Coordinates of C-alpha atoms and ligand atoms in Angstrom, one line a residue:
X1129 CA 23.2 -8.0 -21.2
X1130 CA 19.6 -7.9 -22.3
X1131 CA 17.4 -5.4 -23.9
X1132 CA 14.5 -4.5 -21.9
X1133 CA 11.3 -2.8 -23.1
X1134 CA 10.6 -0.6 -20.3
X1135 CA 8.7 2.4 -19.1
X1136 CA 11.3 4.7 -17.8
X1137 CA 11.4 7.9 -16.1
X1138 CA 14.5 10.1 -15.9
X1139 CA 14.0 10.8 -12.3
X1140 CA 13.9 13.3 -10.6
X1141 CA 13.6 15.5 -13.4
X1142 CA 10.1 14.2 -14.3
X1143 CA 8.5 13.3 -17.6
X1144 CA 8.0 10.0 -19.1
X1145 CA 9.4 8.1 -22.1
X1146 CA 8.6 4.7 -23.1
X1147 CA 11.7 3.2 -24.3
X1148 CA 14.3 0.7 -24.3
X1149 CA 17.1 0.6 -22.0
X1150 CA 19.6 -1.9 -21.5
X1151 CA 19.7 -3.5 -18.2
X1152 CA 21.9 -6.2 -17.3
X1153 CA 19.7 -9.0 -15.8
X1154 CA 20.6 -12.3 -17.6
X1155 CA 23.1 -13.4 -15.2
X1156 CA 20.6 -13.3 -12.3
X1157 CA 19.5 -16.6 -10.9
X1158 CA 15.5 -15.9 -11.6
X1159 CA 14.1 -14.3 -14.8
X1160 CA 10.6 -13.0 -14.3
X1161 CA 7.9 -11.7 -16.5
X1162 CA 5.4 -9.5 -14.9
X1163 CA 1.7 -10.5 -15.2
X1164 CA 0.2 -7.1 -13.7
X1165 CA 1.9 -4.2 -12.1
X1166 CA 0.1 -1.8 -10.0
X1167 CA 0.3 2.0 -10.3
X1168 CA 0.2 4.2 -7.2
X1169 CA 0.8 7.8 -6.2
X1170 CA 4.4 7.2 -6.1
X1171 CA 4.9 6.2 -9.7
X1172 CA 2.8 9.2 -10.8
X1173 CA 4.8 11.4 -8.5
X1174 CA 8.1 10.1 -10.1
X1175 CA 6.7 10.8 -13.5
X1176 CA 5.6 14.4 -12.5
X1177 CA 9.1 15.1 -10.9
X1178 CA 7.6 15.8 -7.7
X1179 CA 9.3 13.2 -5.6
X1180 CA 12.9 14.4 -5.2
X1181 CA 13.8 11.3 -3.0
X1182 CA 13.5 9.2 -6.3
X1183 CA 17.0 8.4 -8.0
X1184 CA 18.2 6.3 -10.8
X1185 CA 20.6 3.1 -10.2
X1186 CA 24.2 3.7 -10.1
X1187 CA 25.4 4.1 -13.7
X1188 CA 21.9 4.6 -15.3
X1189 CA 20.2 7.8 -16.4
X1190 CA 16.8 6.2 -16.4
X1191 CA 14.8 4.3 -13.8
X1192 CA 12.5 1.7 -14.8
X1193 CA 9.4 2.2 -12.7
X1194 CA 7.1 -0.3 -10.9
X1195 CA 7.2 -1.6 -7.5
X1196 CA 3.6 -3.2 -7.1
X1197 CA 3.8 -6.6 -9.2
X1198 CA 2.8 -10.2 -9.5
X1199 CA 5.0 -12.1 -11.9
X1200 CA 5.5 -15.4 -13.6
X1201 CA 8.9 -17.1 -13.2
X1202 CA 10.3 -17.7 -16.7
X1203 CA 13.4 -19.6 -15.6
X1204 CA 15.2 -20.2 -12.1
X1205 CA 18.6 -21.7 -11.4
X1206 CA 18.3 -24.3 -8.6
X1207 CA 17.9 -22.4 -5.3
X1208 CA 16.9 -23.1 -1.6
X1209 CA 13.9 -20.9 -1.5
X1210 CA 11.8 -23.4 -3.8
X1211 CA 11.5 -20.9 -6.7
X1212 CA 10.9 -22.8 -9.9
X1213 CA 10.0 -22.0 -13.4
X1214 CA 6.4 -21.4 -13.8
X1215 CA 5.9 -20.3 -10.3
X1216 CA 3.9 -17.1 -9.7
X1217 CA 5.6 -14.8 -7.4
X1218 CA 5.5 -11.3 -5.7
X1219 CA 8.8 -9.7 -5.6
X1220 CA 9.7 -7.6 -2.6
X1221 CA 10.4 -4.1 -3.1
X1222 CA 12.6 -2.9 -0.5
X1223 CA 16.2 -4.2 -0.4
X1224 CA 18.3 -4.1 2.8
X1225 CA 21.4 -2.0 3.5
X1226 CA 23.9 -2.7 6.2
X1227 CA 22.2 -1.5 9.5
X1228 CA 21.3 -3.9 12.1
X1229 CA 17.6 -3.8 11.0
X1230 CA 18.5 -4.4 7.4
X1231 CA 20.6 -7.3 8.0
X1232 CA 18.0 -8.9 10.5
X1233 CA 15.3 -8.8 7.8
X1234 CA 13.5 -5.6 8.9
X1235 CA 14.6 -3.1 6.3
X1236 CA 11.2 -1.6 6.7
X1237 CA 12.6 -0.4 9.9
X1238 CA 15.9 0.6 8.4
X1239 CA 17.8 2.8 10.7
X1240 CA 20.1 4.8 8.5
X1241 CA 18.2 5.2 5.3
X1242 CA 20.8 3.1 3.3
X1243 CA 18.4 0.8 1.5
X1244 CA 17.2 0.6 -2.0
X1245 CA 13.3 0.3 -3.3
X1246 CA 12.8 -1.0 -6.7
X1247 CA 11.5 1.5 -9.0
X1248 CA 12.0 4.3 -6.6
X1249 CA 15.4 4.7 -5.2
X1250 CA 18.4 3.4 -6.8
X1251 CA 17.0 0.1 -8.2
X1252 CA 15.3 -0.6 -11.4
X1253 CA 11.5 -1.4 -11.0
X1254 CA 9.3 -4.2 -12.0
X1255 CA 7.4 -2.6 -15.1
X1256 CA 9.4 -4.3 -17.8
X1257 CA 8.8 -7.4 -20.1
X1258 CA 11.4 -9.2 -18.3
X1259 CA 13.7 -8.8 -15.6
X1260 CA 16.1 -10.8 -13.2
X1261 CA 16.1 -10.8 -9.4
X1262 CA 17.4 -13.2 -6.5
X1263 CA 15.2 -15.9 -5.2
X1264 CA 15.4 -14.6 -1.7
X1265 CA 13.4 -11.6 -2.5
X1266 CA 10.5 -13.5 -4.2
X1267 CA 7.3 -14.8 -2.4
X1268 CA 5.5 -17.8 -4.1
X1269 CA 1.9 -17.3 -4.5
X1270 CA 0.0 -20.5 -3.8
X1271 CA -2.4 -20.7 -6.6
X1272 CA -3.3 -19.4 -10.0
X1273 CA -6.5 -17.9 -8.3
X1274 CA -4.4 -15.3 -6.8
X1275 CA -2.9 -14.4 -10.2
X1276 CA -5.1 -11.2 -10.0
X1277 CA -5.6 -10.0 -6.7
X1278 CA -2.1 -10.9 -5.7
X1279 CA -0.8 -7.6 -7.3
X1280 CA -2.6 -6.0 -4.2
X1281 CA 0.0 -8.0 -1.9
X1282 CA 2.5 -5.1 -2.1
X1283 CA 0.1 -2.1 -1.0
X1284 CA -1.5 -4.5 1.6
X1285 CA 1.9 -5.5 3.1
X1286 CA 2.2 -1.7 4.3
X1287 CA -1.3 -2.3 6.2
X1288 CA 0.1 -5.4 7.8
X1289 CA 3.0 -3.7 9.3
X1290 CA 0.8 -0.7 10.4
X1291 CA -1.4 -3.4 12.3
X1292 CA 1.7 -5.2 13.7
X1293 CA 2.6 -1.8 15.5
X1294 CA -1.0 -1.2 16.6
X1295 CA -1.1 -4.7 18.1
X1296 CA 1.8 -3.7 20.2
X1297 CA 0.8 -0.3 21.3
X1298 CA -2.9 -1.3 22.0
X1299 CA -1.5 -3.6 24.6
X1300 CA -0.8 -0.7 26.9
X1301 CA -4.4 -0.8 27.9
X1302 CA -7.6 -2.8 27.8
X1303 CA -8.6 -1.8 24.1
X1304 CA -11.5 -4.2 23.9
X1305 CA -15.1 -3.5 24.8
X1306 CA -17.4 -4.8 27.4
X1307 CA -17.8 -8.0 25.4
X1308 CA -14.1 -8.5 25.3
X1309 CA -14.3 -7.7 21.4
X1310 CA -13.9 -4.5 19.1
X1311 CA -17.6 -4.5 18.1
X1312 CA -18.2 -1.6 20.0
X1313 CA -14.9 0.3 19.0
X1314 CA -14.8 2.7 16.0
X1315 CA -12.1 2.9 13.5
X1316 CA -12.1 5.8 11.0
X1317 CA -10.0 5.9 7.9
X1318 CA -9.4 9.1 6.2
X1319 CA -9.1 9.0 2.3
X1320 CA -10.6 6.6 -0.1
X1321 CA -7.7 5.5 -2.3
X1322 CA -6.6 1.8 -2.6
X1323 CA -4.6 1.9 0.6
X1324 CA -7.7 3.2 2.5
X1325 CA -9.8 0.2 1.2
X1326 CA -7.3 -2.1 2.3
X1327 CA -7.1 -0.7 5.6
X1328 CA -10.8 -0.8 5.7
X1329 CA -10.9 -4.6 5.0
X1330 CA -8.4 -5.1 7.8
X1331 CA -10.3 -3.0 10.3
X1332 CA -13.4 -5.1 9.7
X1333 CA -11.4 -8.3 10.1
X1334 CA -10.4 -7.0 13.6
X1335 CA -14.0 -6.3 14.4
X1336 CA -14.0 -2.6 14.7
X1337 CA -17.1 -0.6 13.5
X1338 CA -15.3 0.9 10.5
X1339 CA -16.1 4.2 8.5
X1340 CA -14.4 5.7 5.8
X1341 CA -14.5 9.5 5.0
X1342 CA -13.2 11.9 2.4
X1343 CA -14.0 15.6 1.6
X1344 CA -16.4 14.9 -1.3
X1345 CA -18.6 12.0 -1.9
X1346 CA -17.6 8.8 -3.8
X1347 CA -19.1 6.9 -6.7
X1348 CA -21.5 4.0 -6.4
X1349 CA -19.1 1.4 -7.3
X1350 CA -16.9 2.3 -4.3
X1351 CA -19.9 2.5 -2.2
X1352 CA -21.0 -1.0 -3.3
X1353 CA -17.7 -2.5 -2.4
X1354 CA -17.8 -0.9 1.1
X1355 CA -21.3 -2.1 1.6
X1356 CA -20.2 -5.6 0.8
X1357 CA -17.6 -5.3 3.5
X1358 CA -19.7 -3.5 5.9
X1359 CA -18.0 -0.2 5.9
X1360 CA -19.7 3.0 6.1
X1361 CA -18.8 6.1 4.1
X1362 CA -19.3 9.6 4.9
X1363 CA -18.4 12.9 3.5
X1364 CA -16.9 15.0 6.4
X1365 CA -17.7 18.4 4.9
X1366 CA -21.5 17.6 4.7
X1367 CA -22.6 15.0 7.2
X1368 CA -22.5 15.7 11.1
X1369 CA -21.6 12.3 12.9
X1370 CA -22.4 11.3 16.4
X1371 CA -19.9 12.5 19.1
X1372 CA -18.8 9.2 20.4
X1373 CA -15.4 9.6 18.9
X1374 CA -12.6 7.3 17.4
X1375 CA -10.6 4.6 19.1
X1376 CA -8.5 4.0 16.0
X1377 CA -7.8 6.8 13.4
X1378 CA -6.1 6.0 10.2
X1379 CA -4.9 8.6 7.9
X1380 CA -4.1 7.9 4.3
X1381 CA -4.4 11.4 3.2
X1382 CA -1.4 13.2 4.6
X1383 CA -3.4 16.3 5.1
X1384 CA -2.5 17.8 8.6
X1385 CA -5.7 19.6 9.0
X1386 CA -7.8 16.8 8.2
X1387 CA -5.6 14.6 10.6
X1388 CA -5.9 17.1 13.5
X1389 CA -10.1 17.3 12.9
X1390 CA -10.2 13.6 13.6
X1391 CA -7.5 13.4 16.2
X1392 CA -9.4 16.1 18.4
X1393 CA -12.3 13.5 18.5
X1394 CA -10.1 10.5 19.3
X1395 CA -11.1 8.7 22.6
X1396 CA -9.0 7.8 25.6
X1397 CA -6.3 5.3 24.8
X1398 CA -6.9 5.8 21.2
X1399 CA -4.1 5.1 18.4
X1400 CA -3.6 7.2 15.4
X1401 CA -1.8 5.6 12.5
X1402 CA -0.1 8.2 10.2
X1403 CA 0.3 6.7 6.7
X1404 CA -0.3 9.0 4.0
X1405 CA 2.2 11.3 3.0
X1406 CA 1.7 14.5 1.2
X1407 CA 4.9 17.0 1.5
X1408 CA 2.7 20.1 -0.2
X1409 CA -0.4 19.8 2.0
X1410 CA -0.9 23.1 3.8
X1411 CA 0.0 23.6 7.5
X1412 CA -2.3 23.6 10.2
X1413 CA -2.5 25.0 13.6
X1414 CA -1.8 22.9 16.8
X1415 CA -2.8 24.6 20.2
X1416 CA -2.1 23.9 23.9
X1417 CA -5.6 22.3 24.1
X1418 CA -4.7 19.7 21.5
X1419 CA -1.5 18.6 23.2
X1420 CA -3.4 18.4 26.5
X1421 CA -5.9 16.3 24.5
X1422 CA -3.3 13.9 23.4
X1423 CA -1.6 13.6 26.9
X1424 CA -4.6 13.4 29.0
X1425 CA -6.2 10.8 26.9
X1426 CA -3.1 8.6 26.3
X1427 CA -3.4 9.0 22.6
X1428 CA -0.6 7.1 20.7
X1429 CA 0.5 8.5 17.2
X1430 CA 2.2 5.7 15.2
X1431 CA 4.1 6.7 12.0
X1432 CA 4.4 3.5 9.8
X1433 CA 6.3 2.8 6.6
X1434 CA 6.7 -0.1 4.5
X1435 CA 6.6 -3.8 5.6
X1436 CA 9.0 -6.6 5.8
X1437 CA 9.0 -10.2 4.4
X1438 CA 6.6 -11.3 7.1
X1439 CA 4.0 -8.6 6.1
X1440 CA 4.0 -9.8 2.5
X1441 CA 3.4 -13.3 3.9
X1442 CA 0.5 -11.9 6.0
X1443 CA -0.9 -10.0 3.0
X1444 CA -0.9 -13.2 0.8
X1445 CA -2.7 -15.0 3.6
X1446 CA -5.4 -12.1 3.9
X1447 CA -5.8 -11.9 0.1
X1448 CA -6.2 -15.7 -0.1
X1449 CA -9.1 -15.6 2.6
X1450 CA -10.7 -12.4 1.2
X1451 CA -10.7 -14.0 -2.2
X1452 CA -13.0 -16.8 -0.7
X1453 CA -14.9 -14.5 1.7
X1454 CA -15.7 -11.7 -0.8
X1455 CA -15.5 -13.9 -3.9
X1456 CA -15.1 -11.9 -7.1
X1457 CA -16.0 -8.7 -5.3
X1458 CA -12.3 -8.3 -4.1
X1459 CA -11.2 -8.4 -7.9
X1460 CA -13.5 -5.1 -8.1
X1461 CA -10.7 -3.4 -6.2
X1462 CA -8.9 -3.5 -9.5
X1463 CA -10.9 -1.2 -11.3
X1464 CA -8.8 -0.3 -14.6
X1465 CA -6.5 -2.3 -16.6
X1466 CA -3.8 -0.6 -19.0
X1467 CA -1.8 -1.9 -21.8
X1468 CA 1.9 -1.4 -21.2
X1469 CA 1.9 1.0 -24.5
X1470 CA -0.7 3.3 -22.6
X1471 CA 1.4 5.5 -20.6
X1472 CA -1.4 7.8 -19.9
X1473 CA -2.1 6.0 -16.6
X1474 CA 1.0 7.9 -15.3
X1475 CA -0.4 11.3 -15.9
X1476 CA -4.1 10.9 -15.1
X1477 CA -6.1 9.4 -12.4
X1478 CA -9.8 8.5 -13.3
X1479 CA -12.1 9.3 -10.5
X1480 CA -13.5 5.9 -10.4
X1481 CA -10.0 4.3 -9.8
X1482 CA -9.4 2.2 -6.9
X1483 CA -6.4 0.4 -8.2
X1484 CA -5.0 0.9 -11.8
X1485 CA -2.6 -1.9 -13.1
X1486 CA -0.7 -2.6 -16.2
X1487 CA -1.8 -5.9 -17.8
X1488 CA 1.4 -7.3 -19.6
X1489 CA -0.3 -9.9 -21.5
X1490 CA -2.0 -7.1 -23.5
Ligands
NAP621 P1 -4.3 7.7 -3.1 O1 -5.4 6.9 -3.7 O2 -3.7 9.1 -3.5 O3 -5.2 8.1 -1.8 C1 -5.1 9.1 -0.9 C2 -6.5 9.7 -0.5 O4 -6.5 10.6 0.4 C3 -7.5 9.7 -1.7 O5 -8.7 9.1 -1.7 C4 -7.6 11.2 -1.6 O6 -8.8 11.6 -1.9 C5 -7.7 11.3 0.1 N1 -7.4 12.7 0.5 C6 -6.6 13.5 0.0 N2 -6.7 14.8 0.7 C7 -7.6 14.4 1.7 C8 -8.4 15.3 2.7 N3 -8.0 16.7 2.8 N4 -9.5 14.6 3.2 C9 -9.9 13.3 3.1 N5 -9.4 12.7 2.1 C10 -8.3 13.2 1.5 O7 -3.1 6.8 -2.6 P2 -2.9 5.6 -1.9 O8 -2.2 4.7 -2.9 O9 -4.2 4.9 -1.3 O10 -1.7 5.7 -0.7 C11 -2.5 6.6 0.2 C12 -1.2 7.5 0.9 O11 -0.2 6.7 1.6 C13 -0.5 8.2 -0.2 O12 -0.1 9.5 0.4 C14 0.8 7.3 -0.3 O13 2.0 8.2 -0.7 C15 1.1 6.7 1.2 N6 1.6 5.5 1.1 C16 2.5 5.5 2.1 C17 3.2 4.3 2.4 C18 3.8 4.0 3.8 O14 4.4 2.8 3.9 N7 3.5 4.7 4.8 C19 3.1 3.3 1.4 C20 2.4 3.5 0.3 C21 1.6 4.7 0.2 P3 -9.2 12.3 -3.7 O15 -7.9 11.9 -4.3 O16 -10.3 11.3 -4.0 O17 -9.6 13.5 -3.6
ZN622 ZN1 19.1 -0.2 6.7

């Protein structure tokens, strides 16, 4: 048994304490120390007590938070996955249950819900000075240059999975333009958080004309980043766009009214990726014309959650490439670095934040 200095939350009651809990990890084959752990709305929701699906591991009254991370291997027993002491790795968040999807490596498509997620559902997370894991759940990061942006692997793997589904469903018709490319096709991303930015980069890689929107303006730093990537921002409450419509709509807001606003402007054979979740968002009306619109235009609605090992691998490859393509700019997605002692990051979100991380060297 080892003492672990952890940020813990007595989920699902809410509230945060920064205290030592005892977690047995020393018998695990690999011992890890986080370099960075990322913060997202899920961590903040657990701390607030608003995510009633979060629960502690069996036998514990606390939950160590943290599912986005990049870690250094402190020690590793010999293993067939090539994980060695000194390696930099990204741990996989979701751990399989017993269903067919889970046992064949696709716990992202779990069919009975009997899986666990580190730092969220029934498994301690990665926001600890040290923790143990099995090598099969670790992905090696190729170089030290990825030490920083590698913390984006976990949020980006969700995007990779959504595009896997997009690739499948977009084959049902000719989805390219008259040049055989996507340069005349338009993607719109709703929301301007970290997932939205990652979606925007991916849409640019695909060659879409890419726009991103929110119900308020965004700061210069975000505008500058989007400019670098060739992505246009507009505040949909103020600006009137042309009527050429959307070929791909990606929602990260979870707001039904906003989703319908953009879905109503979706083109023939368009695809709509529903990604954002907000259980407390207000209801919106859908009428017969909306249903006709979806049917008559062959619009495909895609719900997409999580990602599998293959998507972590794709995410790592994309981040390595973007690291070269965008240089230091990609690092500017990490806007805030907190010390592990500063738990205020769980209760406040700076309006300038794209991604906040805890720097475990502090
Ligand atoms: P986030 O930073 O909270 O992003 C949500 C964005 O949506 C924010 O920029 C927010 O704007 C914007 N938004 C909220 N209501 C809006 C509206 N009515 N119109 C336009 N924009 C609106 O969270 P994130 O980490 O990027 O994640 C995005 C969403 O995906 C979250 O809901 C998260 O829970 C979910 N998620 C899903 C998966 C999955 O596998 N499906 C995985 C991870 C996360 P402001 O806050 O600036 O006002
Ligand atoms: Zn399963």
